Short mmCIF file of C-alpha atoms and ligand atoms in Angstrom, two decimals:
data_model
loop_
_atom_site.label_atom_id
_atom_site.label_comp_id
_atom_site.label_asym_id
_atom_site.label_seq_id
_atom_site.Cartn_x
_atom_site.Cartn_y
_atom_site.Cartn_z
CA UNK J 192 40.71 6.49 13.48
CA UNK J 193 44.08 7.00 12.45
CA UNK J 194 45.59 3.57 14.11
CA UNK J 195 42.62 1.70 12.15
CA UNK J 196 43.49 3.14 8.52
CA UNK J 197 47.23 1.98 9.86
CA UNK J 198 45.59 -1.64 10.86
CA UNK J 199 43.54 -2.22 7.63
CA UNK J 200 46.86 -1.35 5.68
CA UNK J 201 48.80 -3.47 6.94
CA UNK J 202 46.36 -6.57 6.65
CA UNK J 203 46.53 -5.85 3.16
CA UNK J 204 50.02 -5.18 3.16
CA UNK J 205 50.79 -8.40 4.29
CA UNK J 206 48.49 -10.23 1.21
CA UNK J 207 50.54 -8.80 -1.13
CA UNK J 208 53.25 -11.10 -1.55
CA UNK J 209 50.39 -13.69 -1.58
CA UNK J 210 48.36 -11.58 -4.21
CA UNK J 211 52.17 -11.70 -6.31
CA UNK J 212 52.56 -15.09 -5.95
CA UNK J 213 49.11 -16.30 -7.10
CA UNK J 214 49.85 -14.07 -10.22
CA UNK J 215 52.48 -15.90 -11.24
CA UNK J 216 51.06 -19.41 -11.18
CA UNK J 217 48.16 -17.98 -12.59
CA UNK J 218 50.54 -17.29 -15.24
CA UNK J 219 52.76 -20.34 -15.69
CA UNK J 220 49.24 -22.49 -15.12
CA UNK J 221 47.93 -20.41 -18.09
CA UNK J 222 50.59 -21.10 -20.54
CA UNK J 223 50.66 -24.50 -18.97
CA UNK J 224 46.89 -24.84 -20.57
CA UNK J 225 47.61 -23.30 -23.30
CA UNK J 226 45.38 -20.70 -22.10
CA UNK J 227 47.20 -17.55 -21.15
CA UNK J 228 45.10 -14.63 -19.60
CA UNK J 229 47.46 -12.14 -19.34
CA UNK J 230 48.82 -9.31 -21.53
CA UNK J 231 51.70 -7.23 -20.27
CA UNK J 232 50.26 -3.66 -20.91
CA UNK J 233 46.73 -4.50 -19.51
CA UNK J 234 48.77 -6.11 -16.36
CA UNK J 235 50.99 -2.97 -15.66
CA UNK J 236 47.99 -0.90 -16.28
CA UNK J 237 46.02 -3.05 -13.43
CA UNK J 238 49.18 -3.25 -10.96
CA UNK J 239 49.91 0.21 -11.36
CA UNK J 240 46.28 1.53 -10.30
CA UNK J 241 46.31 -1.24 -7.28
CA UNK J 242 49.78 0.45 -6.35
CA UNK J 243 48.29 3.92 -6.49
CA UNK J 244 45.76 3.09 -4.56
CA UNK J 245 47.67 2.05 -1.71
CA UNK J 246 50.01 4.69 -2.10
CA UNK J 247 46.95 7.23 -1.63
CA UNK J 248 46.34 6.08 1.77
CA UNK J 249 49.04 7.76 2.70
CA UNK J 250 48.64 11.18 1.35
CA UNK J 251 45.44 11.55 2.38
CA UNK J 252 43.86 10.58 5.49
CA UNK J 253 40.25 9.29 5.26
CA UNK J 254 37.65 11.93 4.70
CA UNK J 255 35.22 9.19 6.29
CA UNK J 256 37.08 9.47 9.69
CA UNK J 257 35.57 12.17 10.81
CA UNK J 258 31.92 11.22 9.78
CA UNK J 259 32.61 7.89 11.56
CA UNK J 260 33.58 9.57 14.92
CA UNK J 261 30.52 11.79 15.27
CA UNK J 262 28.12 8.72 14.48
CA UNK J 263 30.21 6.30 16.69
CA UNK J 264 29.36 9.21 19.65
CA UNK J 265 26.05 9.36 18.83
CA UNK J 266 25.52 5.46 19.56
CA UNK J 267 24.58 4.70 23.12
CA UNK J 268 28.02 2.76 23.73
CA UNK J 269 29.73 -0.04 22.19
CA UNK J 270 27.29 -2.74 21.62
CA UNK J 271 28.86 -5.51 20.31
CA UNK J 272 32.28 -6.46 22.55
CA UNK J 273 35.21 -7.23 19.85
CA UNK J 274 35.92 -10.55 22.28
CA UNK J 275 32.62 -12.32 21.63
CA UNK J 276 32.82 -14.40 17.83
CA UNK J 277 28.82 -13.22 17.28
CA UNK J 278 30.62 -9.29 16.68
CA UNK J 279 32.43 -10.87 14.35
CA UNK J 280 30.31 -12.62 12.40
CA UNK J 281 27.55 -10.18 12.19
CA UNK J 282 30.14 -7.57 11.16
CA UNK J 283 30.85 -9.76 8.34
CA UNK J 284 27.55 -9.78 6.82
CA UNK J 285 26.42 -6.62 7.46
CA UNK J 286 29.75 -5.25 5.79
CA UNK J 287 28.72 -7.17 2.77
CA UNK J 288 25.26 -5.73 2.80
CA UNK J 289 26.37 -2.16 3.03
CA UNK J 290 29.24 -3.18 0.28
CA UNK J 291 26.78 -4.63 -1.94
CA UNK J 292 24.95 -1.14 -1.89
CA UNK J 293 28.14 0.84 -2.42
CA UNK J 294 28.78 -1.57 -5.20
CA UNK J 295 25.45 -0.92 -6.58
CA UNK J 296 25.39 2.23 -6.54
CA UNK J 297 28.84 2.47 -7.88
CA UNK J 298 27.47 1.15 -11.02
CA UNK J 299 24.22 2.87 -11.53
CA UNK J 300 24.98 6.40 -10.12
CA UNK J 301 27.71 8.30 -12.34
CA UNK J 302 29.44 10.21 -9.32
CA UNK J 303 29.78 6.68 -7.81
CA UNK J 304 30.93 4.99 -11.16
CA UNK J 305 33.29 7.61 -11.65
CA UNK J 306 35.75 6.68 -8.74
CA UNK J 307 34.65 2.54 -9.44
CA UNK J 308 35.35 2.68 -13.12
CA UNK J 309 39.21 1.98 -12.59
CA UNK J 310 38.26 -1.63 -11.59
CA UNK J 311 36.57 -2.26 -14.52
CA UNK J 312 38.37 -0.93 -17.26
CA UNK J 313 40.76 -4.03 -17.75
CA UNK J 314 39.67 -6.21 -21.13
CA UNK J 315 41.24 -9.27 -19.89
CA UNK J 316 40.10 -10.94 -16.72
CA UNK J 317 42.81 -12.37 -14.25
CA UNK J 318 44.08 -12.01 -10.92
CA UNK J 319 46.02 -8.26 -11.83
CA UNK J 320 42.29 -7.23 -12.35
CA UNK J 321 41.72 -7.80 -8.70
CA UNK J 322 43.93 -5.40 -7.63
CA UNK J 323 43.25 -3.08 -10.03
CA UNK J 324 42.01 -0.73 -7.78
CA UNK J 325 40.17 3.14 -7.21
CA UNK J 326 41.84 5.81 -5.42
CA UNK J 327 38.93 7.94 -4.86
CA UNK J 328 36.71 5.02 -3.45
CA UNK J 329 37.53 7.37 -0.07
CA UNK J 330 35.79 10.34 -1.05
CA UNK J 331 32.09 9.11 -0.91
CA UNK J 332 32.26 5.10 -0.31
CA UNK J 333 32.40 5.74 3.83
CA UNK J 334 28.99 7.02 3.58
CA UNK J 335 27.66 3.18 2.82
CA UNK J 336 29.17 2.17 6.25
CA UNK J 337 27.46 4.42 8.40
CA UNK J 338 24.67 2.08 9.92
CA UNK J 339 27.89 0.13 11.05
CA UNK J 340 29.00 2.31 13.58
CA UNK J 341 25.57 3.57 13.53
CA UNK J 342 24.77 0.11 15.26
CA UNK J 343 27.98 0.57 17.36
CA UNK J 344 30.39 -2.23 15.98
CA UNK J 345 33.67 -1.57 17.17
CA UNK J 346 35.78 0.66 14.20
CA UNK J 347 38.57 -1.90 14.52
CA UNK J 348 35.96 -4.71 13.74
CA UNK J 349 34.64 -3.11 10.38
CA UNK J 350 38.01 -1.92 9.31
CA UNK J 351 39.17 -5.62 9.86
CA UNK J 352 36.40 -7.69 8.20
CA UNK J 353 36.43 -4.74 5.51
CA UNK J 354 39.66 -5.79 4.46
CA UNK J 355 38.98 -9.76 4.80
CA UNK J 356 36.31 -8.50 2.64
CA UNK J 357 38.42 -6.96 -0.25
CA UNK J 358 41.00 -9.73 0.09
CA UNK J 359 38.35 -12.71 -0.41
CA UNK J 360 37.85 -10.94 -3.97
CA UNK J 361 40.77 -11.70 -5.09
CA UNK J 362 40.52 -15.08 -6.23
CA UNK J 363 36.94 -14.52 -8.19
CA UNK J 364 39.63 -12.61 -10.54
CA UNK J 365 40.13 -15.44 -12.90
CA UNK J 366 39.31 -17.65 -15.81
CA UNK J 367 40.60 -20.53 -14.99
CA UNK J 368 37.80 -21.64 -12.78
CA UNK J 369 34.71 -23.24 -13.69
CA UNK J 370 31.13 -22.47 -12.37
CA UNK J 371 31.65 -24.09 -8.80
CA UNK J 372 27.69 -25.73 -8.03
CA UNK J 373 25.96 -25.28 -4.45
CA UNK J 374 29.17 -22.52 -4.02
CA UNK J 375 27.47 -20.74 -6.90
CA UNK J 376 24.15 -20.18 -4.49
CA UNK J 377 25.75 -18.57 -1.92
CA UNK J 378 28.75 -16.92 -2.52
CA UNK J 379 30.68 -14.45 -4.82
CA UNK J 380 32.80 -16.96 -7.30
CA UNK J 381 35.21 -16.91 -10.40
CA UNK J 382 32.27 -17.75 -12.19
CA UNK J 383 29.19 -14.94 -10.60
CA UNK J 384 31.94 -11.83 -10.85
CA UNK J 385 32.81 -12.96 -14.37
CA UNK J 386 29.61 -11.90 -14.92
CA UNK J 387 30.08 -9.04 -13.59
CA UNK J 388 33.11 -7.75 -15.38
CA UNK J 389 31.42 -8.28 -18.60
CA UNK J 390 29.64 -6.20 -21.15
CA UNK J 391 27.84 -8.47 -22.64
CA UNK J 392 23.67 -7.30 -22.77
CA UNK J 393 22.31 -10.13 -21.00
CA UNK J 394 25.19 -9.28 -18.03
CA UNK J 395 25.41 -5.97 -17.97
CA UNK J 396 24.62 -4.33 -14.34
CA UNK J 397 24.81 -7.87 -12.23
CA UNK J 398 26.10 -9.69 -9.60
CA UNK J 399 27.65 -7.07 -7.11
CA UNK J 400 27.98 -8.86 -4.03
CA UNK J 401 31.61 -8.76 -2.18
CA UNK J 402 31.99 -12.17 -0.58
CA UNK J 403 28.15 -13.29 -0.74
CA UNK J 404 25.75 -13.59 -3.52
CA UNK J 405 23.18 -14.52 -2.09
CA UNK J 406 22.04 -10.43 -1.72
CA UNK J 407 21.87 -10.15 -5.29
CA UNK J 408 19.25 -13.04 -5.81
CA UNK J 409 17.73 -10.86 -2.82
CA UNK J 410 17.71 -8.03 -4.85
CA UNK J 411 16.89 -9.11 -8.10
CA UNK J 412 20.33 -8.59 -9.35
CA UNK J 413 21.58 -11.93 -10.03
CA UNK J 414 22.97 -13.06 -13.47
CA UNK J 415 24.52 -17.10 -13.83
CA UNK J 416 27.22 -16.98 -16.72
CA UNK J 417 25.92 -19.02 -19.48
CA UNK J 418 27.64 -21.21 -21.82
CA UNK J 419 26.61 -19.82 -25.04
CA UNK J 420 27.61 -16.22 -24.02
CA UNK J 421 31.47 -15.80 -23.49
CA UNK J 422 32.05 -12.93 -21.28
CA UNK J 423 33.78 -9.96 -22.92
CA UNK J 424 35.67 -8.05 -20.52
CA UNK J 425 35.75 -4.03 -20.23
CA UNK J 426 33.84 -0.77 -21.02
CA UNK J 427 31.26 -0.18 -23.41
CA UNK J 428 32.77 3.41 -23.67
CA UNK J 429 36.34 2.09 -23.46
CA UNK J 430 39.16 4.73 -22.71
CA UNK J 431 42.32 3.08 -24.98
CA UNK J 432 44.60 3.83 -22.99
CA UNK J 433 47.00 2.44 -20.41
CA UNK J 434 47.42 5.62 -18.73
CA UNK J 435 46.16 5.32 -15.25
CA UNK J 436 45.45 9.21 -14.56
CA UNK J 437 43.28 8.55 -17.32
CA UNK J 438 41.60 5.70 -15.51
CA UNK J 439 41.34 7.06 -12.58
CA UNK J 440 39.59 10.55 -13.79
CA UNK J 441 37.78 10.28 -17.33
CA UNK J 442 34.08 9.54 -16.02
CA UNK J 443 34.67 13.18 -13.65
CA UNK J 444 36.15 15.04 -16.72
CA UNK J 445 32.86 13.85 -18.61
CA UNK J 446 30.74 14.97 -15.64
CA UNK J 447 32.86 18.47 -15.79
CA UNK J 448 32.45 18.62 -19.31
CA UNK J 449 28.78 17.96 -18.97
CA UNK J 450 28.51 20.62 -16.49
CA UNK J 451 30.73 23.05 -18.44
CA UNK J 452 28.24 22.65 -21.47
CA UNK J 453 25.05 23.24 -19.91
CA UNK J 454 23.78 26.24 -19.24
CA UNK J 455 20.51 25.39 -17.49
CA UNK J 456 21.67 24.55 -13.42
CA UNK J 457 19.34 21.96 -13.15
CA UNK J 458 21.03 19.72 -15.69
CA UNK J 459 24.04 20.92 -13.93
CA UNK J 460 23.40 19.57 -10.42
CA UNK J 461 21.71 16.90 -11.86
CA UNK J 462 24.69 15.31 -13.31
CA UNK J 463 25.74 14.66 -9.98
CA UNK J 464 23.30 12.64 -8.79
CA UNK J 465 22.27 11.13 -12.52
CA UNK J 466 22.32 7.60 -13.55
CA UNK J 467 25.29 6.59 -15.12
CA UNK J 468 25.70 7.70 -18.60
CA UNK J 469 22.87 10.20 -18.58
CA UNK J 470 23.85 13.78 -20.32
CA UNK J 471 21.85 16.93 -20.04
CA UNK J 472 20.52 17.41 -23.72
CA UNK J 473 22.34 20.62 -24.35
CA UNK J 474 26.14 18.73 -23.88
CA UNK J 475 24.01 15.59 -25.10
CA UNK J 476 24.05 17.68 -28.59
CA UNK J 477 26.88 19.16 -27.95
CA UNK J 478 29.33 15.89 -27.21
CA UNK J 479 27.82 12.99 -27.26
CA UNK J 480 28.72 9.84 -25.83
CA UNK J 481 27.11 7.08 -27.37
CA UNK J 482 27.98 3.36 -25.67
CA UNK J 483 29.52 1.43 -28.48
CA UNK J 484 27.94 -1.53 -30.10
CA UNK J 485 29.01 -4.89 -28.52
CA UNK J 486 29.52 -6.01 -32.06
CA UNK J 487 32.02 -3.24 -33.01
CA UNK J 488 34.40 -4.95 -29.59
CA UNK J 489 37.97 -5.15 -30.55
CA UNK J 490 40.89 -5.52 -27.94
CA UNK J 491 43.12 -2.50 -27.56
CA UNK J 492 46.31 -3.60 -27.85
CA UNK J 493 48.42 -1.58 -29.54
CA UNK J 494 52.24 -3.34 -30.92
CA UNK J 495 55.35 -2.08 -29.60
CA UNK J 496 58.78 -2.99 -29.00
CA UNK J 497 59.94 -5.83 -27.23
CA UNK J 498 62.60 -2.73 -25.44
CA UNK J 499 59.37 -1.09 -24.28
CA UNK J 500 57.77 -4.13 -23.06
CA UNK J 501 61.20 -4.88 -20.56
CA UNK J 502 60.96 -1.20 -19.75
CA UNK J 503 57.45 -1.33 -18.50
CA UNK J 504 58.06 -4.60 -16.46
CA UNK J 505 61.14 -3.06 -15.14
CA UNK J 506 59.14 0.16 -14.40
CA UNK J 507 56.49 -2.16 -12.81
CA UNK J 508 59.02 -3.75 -10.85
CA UNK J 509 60.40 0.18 -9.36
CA UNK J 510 57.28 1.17 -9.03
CA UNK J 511 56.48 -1.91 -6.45
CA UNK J 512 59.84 -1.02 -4.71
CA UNK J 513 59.03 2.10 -4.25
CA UNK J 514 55.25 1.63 -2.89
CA UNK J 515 57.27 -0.57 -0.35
CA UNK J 516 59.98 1.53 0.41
CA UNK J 517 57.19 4.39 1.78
CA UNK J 518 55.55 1.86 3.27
CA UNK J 519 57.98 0.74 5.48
CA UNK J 520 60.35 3.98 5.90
CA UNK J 521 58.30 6.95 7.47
CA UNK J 522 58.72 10.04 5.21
CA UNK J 523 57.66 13.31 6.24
CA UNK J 524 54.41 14.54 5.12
CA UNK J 525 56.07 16.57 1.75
CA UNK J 526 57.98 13.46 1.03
CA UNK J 527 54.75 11.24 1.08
CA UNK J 528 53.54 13.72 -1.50
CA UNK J 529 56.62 13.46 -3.72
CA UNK J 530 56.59 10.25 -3.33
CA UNK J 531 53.27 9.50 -4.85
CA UNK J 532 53.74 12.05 -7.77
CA UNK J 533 56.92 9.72 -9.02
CA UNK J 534 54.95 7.04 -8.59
CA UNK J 535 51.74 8.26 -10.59
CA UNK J 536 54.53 9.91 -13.34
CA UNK J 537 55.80 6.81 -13.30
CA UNK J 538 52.63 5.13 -14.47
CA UNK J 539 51.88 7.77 -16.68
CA UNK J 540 55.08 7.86 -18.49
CA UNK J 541 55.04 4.26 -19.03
CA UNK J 542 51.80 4.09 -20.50
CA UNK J 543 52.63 6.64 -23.28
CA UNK J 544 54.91 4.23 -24.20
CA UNK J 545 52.68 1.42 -23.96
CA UNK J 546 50.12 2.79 -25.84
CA UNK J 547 52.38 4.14 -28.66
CA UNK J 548 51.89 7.73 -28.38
CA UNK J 549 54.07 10.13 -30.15
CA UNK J 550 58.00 10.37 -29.53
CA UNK J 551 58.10 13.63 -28.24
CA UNK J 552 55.21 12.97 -25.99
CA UNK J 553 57.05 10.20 -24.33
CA UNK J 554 60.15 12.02 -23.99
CA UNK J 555 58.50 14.73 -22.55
CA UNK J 556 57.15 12.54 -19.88
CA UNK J 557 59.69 10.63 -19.26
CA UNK J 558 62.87 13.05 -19.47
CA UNK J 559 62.01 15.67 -16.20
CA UNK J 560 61.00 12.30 -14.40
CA UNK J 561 64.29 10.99 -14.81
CA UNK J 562 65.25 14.25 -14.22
CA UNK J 563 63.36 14.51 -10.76
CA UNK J 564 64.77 11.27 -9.54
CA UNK J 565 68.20 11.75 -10.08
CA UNK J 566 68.05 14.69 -7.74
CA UNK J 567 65.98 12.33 -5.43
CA UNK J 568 68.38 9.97 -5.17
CA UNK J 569 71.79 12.55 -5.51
CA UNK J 570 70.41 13.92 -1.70
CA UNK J 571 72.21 11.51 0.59
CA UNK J 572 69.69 12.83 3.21
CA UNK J 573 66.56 11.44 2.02
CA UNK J 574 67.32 8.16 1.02
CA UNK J 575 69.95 5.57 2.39
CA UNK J 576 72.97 4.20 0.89
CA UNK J 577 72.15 1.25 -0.54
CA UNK J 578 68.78 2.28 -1.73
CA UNK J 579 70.38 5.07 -3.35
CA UNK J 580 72.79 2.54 -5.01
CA UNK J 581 70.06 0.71 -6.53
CA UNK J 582 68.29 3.62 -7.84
CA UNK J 583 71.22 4.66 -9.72
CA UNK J 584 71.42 1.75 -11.10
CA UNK J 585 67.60 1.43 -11.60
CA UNK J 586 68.17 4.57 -13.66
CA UNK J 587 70.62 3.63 -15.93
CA UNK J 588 68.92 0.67 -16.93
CA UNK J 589 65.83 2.70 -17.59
CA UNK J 590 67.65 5.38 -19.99
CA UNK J 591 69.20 2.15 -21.79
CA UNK J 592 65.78 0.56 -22.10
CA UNK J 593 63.87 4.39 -22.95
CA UNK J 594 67.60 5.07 -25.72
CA UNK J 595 66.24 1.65 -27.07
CA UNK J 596 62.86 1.98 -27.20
CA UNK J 597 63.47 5.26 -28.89
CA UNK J 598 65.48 3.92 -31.54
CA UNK J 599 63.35 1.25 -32.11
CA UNK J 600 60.43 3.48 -32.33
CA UNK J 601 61.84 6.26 -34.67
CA UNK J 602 63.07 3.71 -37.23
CA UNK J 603 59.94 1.99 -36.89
CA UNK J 604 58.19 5.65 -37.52
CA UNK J 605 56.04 6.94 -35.04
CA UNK J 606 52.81 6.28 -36.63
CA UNK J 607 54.08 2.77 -38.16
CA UNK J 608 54.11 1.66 -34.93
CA UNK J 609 50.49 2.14 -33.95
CA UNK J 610 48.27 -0.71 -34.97
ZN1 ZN H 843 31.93 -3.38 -10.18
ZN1 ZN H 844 36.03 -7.36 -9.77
#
């Protein structure tokens, strides 16, 4: 299973300068139109979670491995050959089926919701929200796949048209495209997955379909965007924040909460299988979470310096570096591991920024970081020359751009500074 996980990677590996591009003359066509769609915080926030996703691959190998060996020995043999197109094709489809469930279910079952909640988090709508991505999608999203190798398609098949899958999602990501006619019938479009990134009543809770939508008019899922109801992007229990260990974790710390607050162990293992938002009545009392009113929507976006904005692109910029630098130079397994943590303290450290939190908060963050990758890049033995050049000088733009966003931010006043 291994050599798959490596396969699928690198599929996706290879969009990414693609992906990179398209944001960018997503971009310049938006301010073209006078229509821009982006905002740098919600950006970094989306990049950063689609970089920590990939960067989780290799830290942990897929739980679903396993599970997928034992079925794939229970099948007679290999029925479909990976030479004839039909594999192929019916691969395809039935991937879509199975994702459609997983998608599904990722909505309307909270342990499911909590790892797919990172997608949907963004409250703008462009091609960054694409690959604004889980990175605990591994822990329970194999199980949907299952009557794959159940039916004995080749692994290398389903890991293949799984990623063709993902990476035909990327375009839907934008605004800039108009409700597309006969496409709209049969497959996933800008316009259909609009829909589904809104929280607006009459589209909450629709169109889940990966590449075909055709299994949601199946299903009785199926929502067309309508013209008098603009789609408002995000969560109806929004987190307002940036940070993405937040995004990544705050629908499990509810469920933990939840469990921590009841005392009846019923309620307790029920919140693992409950519908999404459902709270036993003792934490119900206790800490309630009430979805806000659609009415009440405002963006968060809170004002900061223009120093903090250039450090979070430059951050950005590192942090993309870096996710290619352990891509492409084997570490050893401790390495992956430290690896990852810069890169999640990276994101972390930058959002505090971003979202204005207190001085000493950000300094706390942000200091040992700096901290821990000077002695990264001091050891001559981990990291080559010129890499190690860079970094240094990576660094001491980042303490110029962190001295100025400090300054800026303690004349400003802390509080001042949050609108
Ligand atoms: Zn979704
Ligand atoms: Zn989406």
């Amino acid at each position: 299973m291994g050599a798959c996980y490596v396969h699928r990677m690198n599929l996706i590996t290879a969009a990414v300068p693609f992906f990179l591009l398209a944001i960018a003359l997503e971009i310049i066509w938006g301010y073209q139109r006078g229509h821009n769609t982006y905002r740098l915080n919600d950006a970094f926030s989306s990049l950063m979670l689609g970089i920590l996703s990939q960067a989780r691959r290799f830290i942990v190998l897929g739980v679903g491995g396993w599970a997928y060996h034992t079925v794939t020995e229970l099948t007679m043999a290999p029925l479909w050959s990976t030479d004839h197109w039909l594999t192929w094709v019916v691969a395809f489809v039935l991937y879509d089926v199975c994702y459609y469930w997983l998608h599904r279910l990722g909505h309307e079952r909270q342990i499911l919701w909590a790892a797919h909640v990172a997608h949907h988090q963004s409250e703008d709508y462009n091609l960054s929200t694409a690959l604004r991505q889980t990175s605990s999608g591994f822990l329970l999203g194999w199980v949907f796949y299952i009557p794959m190798y159940w039916v004995g398609i080749p692994a290398e098949v389903i890991v293949t048209v799984g990623a063709l899958n993902l990476i035909y999602q990327f375009w839907v990501h934008t605004q800039h495209v108009p409700a597309l006619g006969w496409f709209e019938w049969l497959f996933v479009s800008p316009s259909n997955h609009r829909v589904h990134h809104a929280q607006n009543d009459a589209y909450l809770d629709r169109n889940y379909g990966g590449v075909f939508i055709i299994w949601d008019r199946l299903f009785g899922t199926y929502q067309r965007e309508l013209p008098h109801e603009p789609c408002i992007y995000g969560l109806r229990g929004p987190i307002a924040s940036f940070n993405p260990l937040l995004a990544l974790t705050h629908v499990y710390r509810n469920m933990v909460n939840d469990i921590r607050l009841t005392r009846r162990w019923p309620d307790r293992l029920r919140v693992l299988v409950a519908r999404t938002g459902w709270q036993p009545d003792e934490a119900r009392r206790l800490a309630p979470r009430d979805k806000q009113d659609i009415a009440e929507f405002s963006l968060y976006n809170p004002v900061v310096s223009a120093w903090i904005k250039v450090n979070a692109g430059l951050q950005l910029l590192a942090a993309t570096v870096m996710l290619a630098y352990g891509v492409f130079h084997p570490l050893a397994p401790m390495g992956y591991w430290l690896w990852w943590l810069l890169l999640l303290w990276t994101g972390v450290a930058t959002a505090a920024w971003l979202d204005s939190k207190p001085l000493r908060y950000c300094l706390f963050l942000d200091i040992p970081r700096l901290l821990l990758l000077l002695m990264v890049f001091s050891y001559a033995e981990l990291i080559s020359t010129p890499w190690q050049a860079a970094g240094l000088f990576w660094m001491a733009l980042t303490v110029c751009l962190l001295f100025g966003s400090y300054w800026t931010r303690s004349s400003l006043g802390s509080t001042a500074a949050v609108k």
